Amino acid sequence: MTKQRRVVFARINRRGQTLDARPFSQDMQVLADSRLTRFHAPATSERPARAWYAADMRTVMGDDFMVGIFGYSVLEQKRHFEESSWSWIKGETEDSDAASEDTVVPFAVDLRDKNRWVAFATSLRVQPASFRPAFGQALSVAAAERGLLASDWECDPVISQHAVEDWIERHRFVKFFRRTVRFSNPGRDLDEVRQKMRAMGARRATEEFAAYPSQSLDVTSEAFREKLDGVETGDTRVQMKAQEARGVVAKFDSNTKSDETHIDDYGNDLERGMDLVLRALVVYADTRPPRPAA
């Protein structure tokens, strides 16, 4: 059986309240040429500091797509085996600050304004929970240093509305629903919630709905369905809890259930990896509903 890698999809959203901005493709080219797309993640109690870099970025397929490599180096101490004394303890040590197959992954971006989809391969050390925020920060750092109008860039998880509705179909007794709306740029799709956000200068708004005891929310209502708008483009985060048999509670979070697919494993051949991820993105983009340019 051919070894495979997982490819996860996301979307780049430029946030803020600027009313005019250059085409997304132009901004991405500026960032790629800047060589400033990096993000230094501080150390935490769970991991050391990391320096992330987005590099090798170039446009392909008539400049509609961009490919590149994103990852970080790791400071590790290596110990050599001492043959003469047959000892690990007596072996010399050296520090190495370098990346490995597990810390760098290929990515591809759909540069068309109405799409802005991102596809990236995962590895043992690079998972969606680390790639998305670091990639968004790397773009934001470069955008701010180059003085772009919208310098707050985010790499948001996306999931098809069909996948959300499939979960609801299997968990009909939804007791709790939370929706977090992110402000989009330039905000042409100003619904009532975003109108209030603009008036208050807010970048996010959260609303919660809880059912009465022994009852559930009406998941078939038009009002409920309207609350799902935006999960396909990363502008809305949806969290739900549903009552199951024997008191079990099923949970759903659109931030942790991104659309994904699989590609053949490319080993250390990053060029081949970019090509495979690009092909996966092209197929994905053809299946997604476009939205107004932002």
Coordinates of N, CA and C in Angstrom, one line a residue, residues 4 69 99 160 173 232 264:
Q4 N 0.9 7.6 2.4 CA 0.3 8.8 2.1 C 0.5 9.9 3.1
I69 N 7.3 26.6 0.7 CA 7.6 25.7 1.8 C 7.5 26.5 3.1
A99 N 16.3 22.3 10.2 CA 15.0 21.7 10.0 C 15.1 20.2 9.6
S160 N -16.8 22.4 4.6 CA -17.9 22.5 3.8 C -19.2 22.5 4.6
F173 N -30.3 16.2 18.4 CA -30.7 16.8 19.6 C -29.7 17.9 20.1
E232 N -17.7 28.0 5.6 CA -17.0 27.5 4.4 C -15.9 28.4 3.9
D264 N 0.1 11.2 -2.2 CA 1.2 10.3 -2.0 C 2.3 10.9 -1.2

